[in-house]
Amino acid sequence: RGDGAVSFINFERDSGIALRAAKNKPQYKPEHWERVQYMDKYGNQEDPEMVCYPSGVPRMGPPNRIVQTSPKEFIFFYQRRNAVRVIPVDQPERPYEEWEGISWLGHASAQWDGDTLVIETTNFTDKTGSFDPTYTTSVGNGLTLHLTERFRRLDNDTLLYEYTVDDPT
């Protein structure tokens, strides 16, 4: 391995550390600080993207294309890693035992709130520990994460995409 690889790793690590100092970043609980420091040093090796695993949502950003196949289903297409999400609408969430289990993209369910499509996603893989694009400060556990996405059309050319991540642990 030449100096170029080391420089790249240091650049990625250092830029991630700098981003953690940005305003309005959540503070980590003291019990997670050891993991934060570990990820500062080894985050690139543990980043799913660095080993060609899926990025996960919302890290991969908003979909590039949204197709409504019926009143009860959307399909989201993402350019990043050619990911696809099939999202049922107004369907009761099936118990964990009745579906395939945890996923990089989680288990999504959507409903309409007026003119806003709201998607609730749970049951991510435990490798989905970061929603931060830098991944360098991952301390979350994908199994406990709850993602809420909101899509609302502002005008004919603009779709507003917002998301909230809640990690009770």
PDB file of C-alpha atoms in Angstrom:
ATOM      1  CA  ARG A   1       0.000   0.000   0.000  1.00  0.00           C
ATOM      2  CA  GLY A   2       1.494   3.318  -1.051  1.00  0.00           C
ATOM      3  CA  ASP A   3       1.326   6.696   0.631  1.00  0.00           C
ATOM      4  CA  GLY A   4      -1.688   7.635  -1.532  1.00  0.00           C
ATOM      5  CA  ALA A   5      -3.935   5.162   0.276  1.00  0.00           C
ATOM      6  CA  VAL A   6      -2.809   6.357   3.686  1.00  0.00           C
ATOM      7  CA  SER A   7      -3.386   9.986   2.675  1.00  0.00           C
ATOM      8  CA  PHE A   8      -6.890   9.133   1.474  1.00  0.00           C
ATOM      9  CA  ILE A   9      -7.740   7.341   4.710  1.00  0.00           C
ATOM     10  CA  ASN A  10      -6.387  10.202   6.805  1.00  0.00           C
ATOM     11  CA  PHE A  11      -8.283  12.751   4.689  1.00  0.00           C
ATOM     12  CA  GLU A  12     -11.540  10.857   5.114  1.00  0.00           C
ATOM     13  CA  ARG A  13     -11.011  10.419   8.851  1.00  0.00           C
ATOM     14  CA  ASP A  14      -9.946  14.013   9.432  1.00  0.00           C
ATOM     15  CA  SER A  15     -12.810  15.484   7.413  1.00  0.00           C
ATOM     16  CA  GLY A  16     -15.281  13.351   9.381  1.00  0.00           C
ATOM     17  CA  ILE A  17     -13.862  14.565  12.675  1.00  0.00           C
ATOM     18  CA  ALA A  18     -14.144  18.172  11.489  1.00  0.00           C
ATOM     19  CA  LEU A  19     -17.784  17.649  10.484  1.00  0.00           C
ATOM     20  CA  ARG A  20     -18.603  16.416  13.986  1.00  0.00           C
ATOM     21  CA  ALA A  21     -17.675  19.900  15.267  1.00  0.00           C
ATOM     22  CA  ALA A  22     -20.335  21.560  13.082  1.00  0.00           C
ATOM     23  CA  LYS A  23     -23.089  23.567  14.774  1.00  0.00           C
ATOM     24  CA  ASN A  24     -26.264  21.786  15.865  1.00  0.00           C
ATOM     25  CA  LYS A  25     -24.734  18.313  15.821  1.00  0.00           C
ATOM     26  CA  PRO A  26     -26.218  16.072  18.525  1.00  0.00           C
ATOM     27  CA  GLN A  27     -23.966  15.296  21.450  1.00  0.00           C
ATOM     28  CA  TYR A  28     -23.134  11.670  22.057  1.00  0.00           C
ATOM     29  CA  LYS A  29     -23.926  10.066  25.371  1.00  0.00           C
ATOM     30  CA  PRO A  30     -20.851   9.410  27.531  1.00  0.00           C
ATOM     31  CA  GLU A  31     -21.315   5.653  27.221  1.00  0.00           C
ATOM     32  CA  HIS A  32     -20.857   5.995  23.435  1.00  0.00           C
ATOM     33  CA  TRP A  33     -17.728   8.122  23.522  1.00  0.00           C
ATOM     34  CA  GLU A  34     -15.365   5.131  23.290  1.00  0.00           C
ATOM     35  CA  ARG A  35     -17.173   3.999  20.126  1.00  0.00           C
ATOM     36  CA  VAL A  36     -16.982   7.535  18.667  1.00  0.00           C
ATOM     37  CA  GLN A  37     -13.225   7.577  19.178  1.00  0.00           C
ATOM     38  CA  TYR A  38     -12.916   4.085  17.696  1.00  0.00           C
ATOM     39  CA  MET A  39     -14.854   5.187  14.608  1.00  0.00           C
ATOM     40  CA  ASP A  40     -12.629   8.255  14.264  1.00  0.00           C
ATOM     41  CA  LYS A  41      -9.712   5.878  13.814  1.00  0.00           C
ATOM     42  CA  TYR A  42     -11.279   2.861  12.056  1.00  0.00           C
ATOM     43  CA  GLY A  43     -14.502   4.245  10.564  1.00  0.00           C
ATOM     44  CA  ASN A  44     -13.454   3.724   6.960  1.00  0.00           C
ATOM     45  CA  GLN A  45     -12.793   0.024   7.473  1.00  0.00           C
ATOM     46  CA  GLU A  46     -16.230  -0.397   9.038  1.00  0.00           C
ATOM     47  CA  ASP A  47     -18.109   1.770   6.573  1.00  0.00           C
ATOM     48  CA  PRO A  48     -20.479  -0.473   4.567  1.00  0.00           C
ATOM     49  CA  GLU A  49     -19.929   1.653   1.448  1.00  0.00           C
ATOM     50  CA  MET A  50     -16.176   1.052   1.522  1.00  0.00           C
ATOM     51  CA  VAL A  51     -16.788  -2.678   1.073  1.00  0.00           C
ATOM     52  CA  CYS A  52     -19.618  -2.311  -1.485  1.00  0.00           C
ATOM     53  CA  TYR A  53     -22.533  -2.955   0.855  1.00  0.00           C
ATOM     54  CA  PRO A  54     -25.683  -0.850   0.531  1.00  0.00           C
ATOM     55  CA  SER A  55     -25.567   2.664   1.930  1.00  0.00           C
ATOM     56  CA  GLY A  56     -28.918   2.379   3.639  1.00  0.00           C
ATOM     57  CA  VAL A  57     -31.558   5.067   3.969  1.00  0.00           C
ATOM     58  CA  PRO A  58     -31.492   7.999   4.364  1.00  0.00           C
ATOM     59  CA  ARG A  59     -27.727   7.974   3.819  1.00  0.00           C
ATOM     60  CA  MET A  60     -28.123   7.264   0.115  1.00  0.00           C
ATOM     61  CA  GLY A  61     -30.243  10.396  -0.229  1.00  0.00           C
ATOM     62  CA  PRO A  62     -33.668  10.879  -1.740  1.00  0.00           C
ATOM     63  CA  PRO A  63     -34.772   8.579  -4.547  1.00  0.00           C
ATOM     64  CA  ASN A  64     -33.962   9.489  -8.133  1.00  0.00           C
ATOM     65  CA  ARG A  65     -37.302   8.189  -9.340  1.00  0.00           C
ATOM     66  CA  ILE A  66     -40.584   7.449  -7.572  1.00  0.00           C
ATOM     67  CA  VAL A  67     -43.152   5.218  -9.241  1.00  0.00           C
ATOM     68  CA  GLN A  68     -46.624   4.646  -7.837  1.00  0.00           C
ATOM     69  CA  THR A  69     -47.686   1.229  -9.117  1.00  0.00           C
ATOM     70  CA  SER A  70     -51.073   1.287  -7.421  1.00  0.00           C
ATOM     71  CA  PRO A  71     -52.816   3.256  -4.671  1.00  0.00           C
ATOM     72  CA  LYS A  72     -51.230   0.782  -2.240  1.00  0.00           C
ATOM     73  CA  GLU A  73     -47.593   0.737  -3.378  1.00  0.00           C
ATOM     74  CA  PHE A  74     -44.648   2.940  -4.303  1.00  0.00           C
ATOM     75  CA  ILE A  75     -41.337   1.878  -5.777  1.00  0.00           C
ATOM     76  CA  PHE A  76     -38.337   4.104  -5.083  1.00  0.00           C
ATOM     77  CA  PHE A  77     -35.303   3.869  -7.357  1.00  0.00           C
ATOM     78  CA  TYR A  78     -31.908   5.142  -6.244  1.00  0.00           C
ATOM     79  CA  GLN A  79     -28.885   5.764  -8.418  1.00  0.00           C
ATOM     80  CA  ARG A  80     -26.547   4.899  -5.573  1.00  0.00           C
ATOM     81  CA  ARG A  81     -25.767   1.172  -5.784  1.00  0.00           C
ATOM     82  CA  ASN A  82     -28.901   0.732  -7.937  1.00  0.00           C
ATOM     83  CA  ALA A  83     -31.003   0.312  -4.810  1.00  0.00           C
ATOM     84  CA  VAL A  84     -34.748  -0.230  -4.996  1.00  0.00           C
ATOM     85  CA  ARG A  85     -37.324   0.056  -2.210  1.00  0.00           C
ATOM     86  CA  VAL A  86     -40.867  -1.271  -2.455  1.00  0.00           C
ATOM     87  CA  ILE A  87     -43.015   0.663   0.002  1.00  0.00           C
ATOM     88  CA  PRO A  88     -46.577  -0.419   0.815  1.00  0.00           C
ATOM     89  CA  VAL A  89     -49.162   2.308   1.549  1.00  0.00           C
ATOM     90  CA  ASP A  90     -51.802   2.049   4.279  1.00  0.00           C
ATOM     91  CA  GLN A  91     -50.918  -1.557   4.980  1.00  0.00           C
ATOM     92  CA  PRO A  92     -50.798  -2.739   8.563  1.00  0.00           C
ATOM     93  CA  GLU A  93     -47.242  -3.461   9.606  1.00  0.00           C
ATOM     94  CA  ARG A  94     -46.668  -7.167   9.581  1.00  0.00           C
ATOM     95  CA  PRO A  95     -45.195  -8.734  12.705  1.00  0.00           C
ATOM     96  CA  TYR A  96     -41.448  -9.315  12.564  1.00  0.00           C
ATOM     97  CA  GLU A  97     -41.938 -13.085  12.308  1.00  0.00           C
ATOM     98  CA  GLU A  98     -43.961 -12.720   9.083  1.00  0.00           C
ATOM     99  CA  TRP A  99     -41.329 -11.082   6.933  1.00  0.00           C
ATOM    100  CA  GLU A 100     -37.762 -11.712   5.950  1.00  0.00           C
ATOM    101  CA  GLY A 101     -36.269  -9.937   8.947  1.00  0.00           C
ATOM    102  CA  ILE A 102     -33.821  -7.083   9.189  1.00  0.00           C
ATOM    103  CA  SER A 103     -32.551  -5.246   6.143  1.00  0.00           C
ATOM    104  CA  TRP A 104     -30.056  -2.630   4.977  1.00  0.00           C
ATOM    105  CA  LEU A 105     -33.055  -0.585   3.839  1.00  0.00           C
ATOM    106  CA  GLY A 106     -35.246  -1.475   6.808  1.00  0.00           C
ATOM    107  CA  HIS A 107     -38.920  -2.391   6.807  1.00  0.00           C
ATOM    108  CA  ALA A 108     -40.955   0.531   5.449  1.00  0.00           C
ATOM    109  CA  SER A 109     -44.637   1.378   5.642  1.00  0.00           C
ATOM    110  CA  ALA A 110     -46.248   4.540   4.227  1.00  0.00           C
ATOM    111  CA  GLN A 111     -49.408   6.556   4.750  1.00  0.00           C
ATOM    112  CA  TRP A 112     -50.706   9.879   3.531  1.00  0.00           C
ATOM    113  CA  ASP A 113     -50.947  12.816   5.927  1.00  0.00           C
ATOM    114  CA  GLY A 114     -52.879  15.324   3.848  1.00  0.00           C
ATOM    115  CA  ASP A 115     -50.657  16.054   0.826  1.00  0.00           C
ATOM    116  CA  THR A 116     -47.542  14.576   2.475  1.00  0.00           C
ATOM    117  CA  LEU A 117     -46.393  10.992   2.008  1.00  0.00           C
ATOM    118  CA  VAL A 118     -45.010   9.802   5.366  1.00  0.00           C
ATOM    119  CA  ILE A 119     -42.837   6.689   5.441  1.00  0.00           C
ATOM    120  CA  GLU A 120     -41.921   4.991   8.726  1.00  0.00           C
ATOM    121  CA  THR A 121     -38.992   2.557   8.556  1.00  0.00           C
ATOM    122  CA  THR A 122     -37.685   0.207  11.254  1.00  0.00           C
ATOM    123  CA  ASN A 123     -35.743  -3.065  11.532  1.00  0.00           C
ATOM    124  CA  PHE A 124     -32.493  -2.094   9.861  1.00  0.00           C
ATOM    125  CA  THR A 125     -29.513  -4.402  10.032  1.00  0.00           C
ATOM    126  CA  ASP A 126     -27.157  -3.769  12.947  1.00  0.00           C
ATOM    127  CA  LYS A 127     -24.559  -2.739  10.331  1.00  0.00           C
ATOM    128  CA  THR A 128     -26.727   0.298   9.557  1.00  0.00           C
ATOM    129  CA  GLY A 129     -25.313   2.278  12.434  1.00  0.00           C
ATOM    130  CA  SER A 130     -24.894   5.665  10.827  1.00  0.00           C
ATOM    131  CA  PHE A 131     -27.083   8.052   8.951  1.00  0.00           C
ATOM    132  CA  ASP A 132     -24.263  10.578   8.768  1.00  0.00           C
ATOM    133  CA  PRO A 133     -22.697  10.639   5.284  1.00  0.00           C
ATOM    134  CA  THR A 134     -19.223  10.550   6.851  1.00  0.00           C
ATOM    135  CA  TYR A 135     -20.013   7.384   8.862  1.00  0.00           C
ATOM    136  CA  THR A 136     -17.054   8.287  11.046  1.00  0.00           C
ATOM    137  CA  THR A 137     -19.062   8.823  14.197  1.00  0.00           C
ATOM    138  CA  SER A 138     -21.394   5.869  14.019  1.00  0.00           C
ATOM    139  CA  VAL A 139     -22.562   4.698  17.390  1.00  0.00           C
ATOM    140  CA  GLY A 140     -26.138   3.750  16.583  1.00  0.00           C
ATOM    141  CA  ASN A 141     -27.667   0.320  16.431  1.00  0.00           C
ATOM    142  CA  GLY A 142     -29.687  -0.218  13.266  1.00  0.00           C
ATOM    143  CA  LEU A 143     -31.942  -2.639  15.097  1.00  0.00           C
ATOM    144  CA  THR A 144     -33.342   0.154  17.277  1.00  0.00           C
ATOM    145  CA  LEU A 145     -33.422   3.009  14.757  1.00  0.00           C
ATOM    146  CA  HIS A 146     -36.698   4.538  13.612  1.00  0.00           C
ATOM    147  CA  LEU A 147     -36.666   6.606  10.414  1.00  0.00           C
ATOM    148  CA  THR A 148     -39.497   8.932   9.386  1.00  0.00           C
ATOM    149  CA  GLU A 149     -39.372  10.340   5.852  1.00  0.00           C
ATOM    150  CA  ARG A 150     -41.727  13.002   4.490  1.00  0.00           C
ATOM    151  CA  PHE A 151     -42.296  13.828   0.813  1.00  0.00           C
ATOM    152  CA  ARG A 152     -44.397  16.831  -0.195  1.00  0.00           C
ATOM    153  CA  ARG A 153     -44.757  18.541  -3.555  1.00  0.00           C
ATOM    154  CA  LEU A 154     -44.078  22.265  -3.284  1.00  0.00           C
ATOM    155  CA  ASP A 155     -44.805  23.013  -6.945  1.00  0.00           C
ATOM    156  CA  ASN A 156     -44.651  21.180 -10.277  1.00  0.00           C
ATOM    157  CA  ASP A 157     -40.847  21.067 -10.220  1.00  0.00           C
ATOM    158  CA  THR A 158     -40.013  20.780  -6.520  1.00  0.00           C
ATOM    159  CA  LEU A 159     -40.453  17.883  -4.118  1.00  0.00           C
ATOM    160  CA  LEU A 160     -39.554  18.550  -0.476  1.00  0.00           C
ATOM    161  CA  TYR A 161     -37.790  15.626   1.224  1.00  0.00           C
ATOM    162  CA  GLU A 162     -37.325  15.663   4.993  1.00  0.00           C
ATOM    163  CA  TYR A 163     -36.295  12.917   7.363  1.00  0.00           C
ATOM    164  CA  THR A 164     -35.977  12.351  11.096  1.00  0.00           C
ATOM    165  CA  VAL A 165     -33.960   9.593  12.713  1.00  0.00           C
ATOM    166  CA  ASP A 166     -34.828   8.510  16.243  1.00  0.00           C
ATOM    167  CA  ASP A 167     -32.594   6.131  18.161  1.00  0.00           C
ATOM    168  CA  PRO A 168     -34.075   5.427  21.586  1.00  0.00           C
ATOM    169  CA  THR A 169     -30.819   3.834  22.706  1.00  0.00           C
TER     170      THR A 169
END
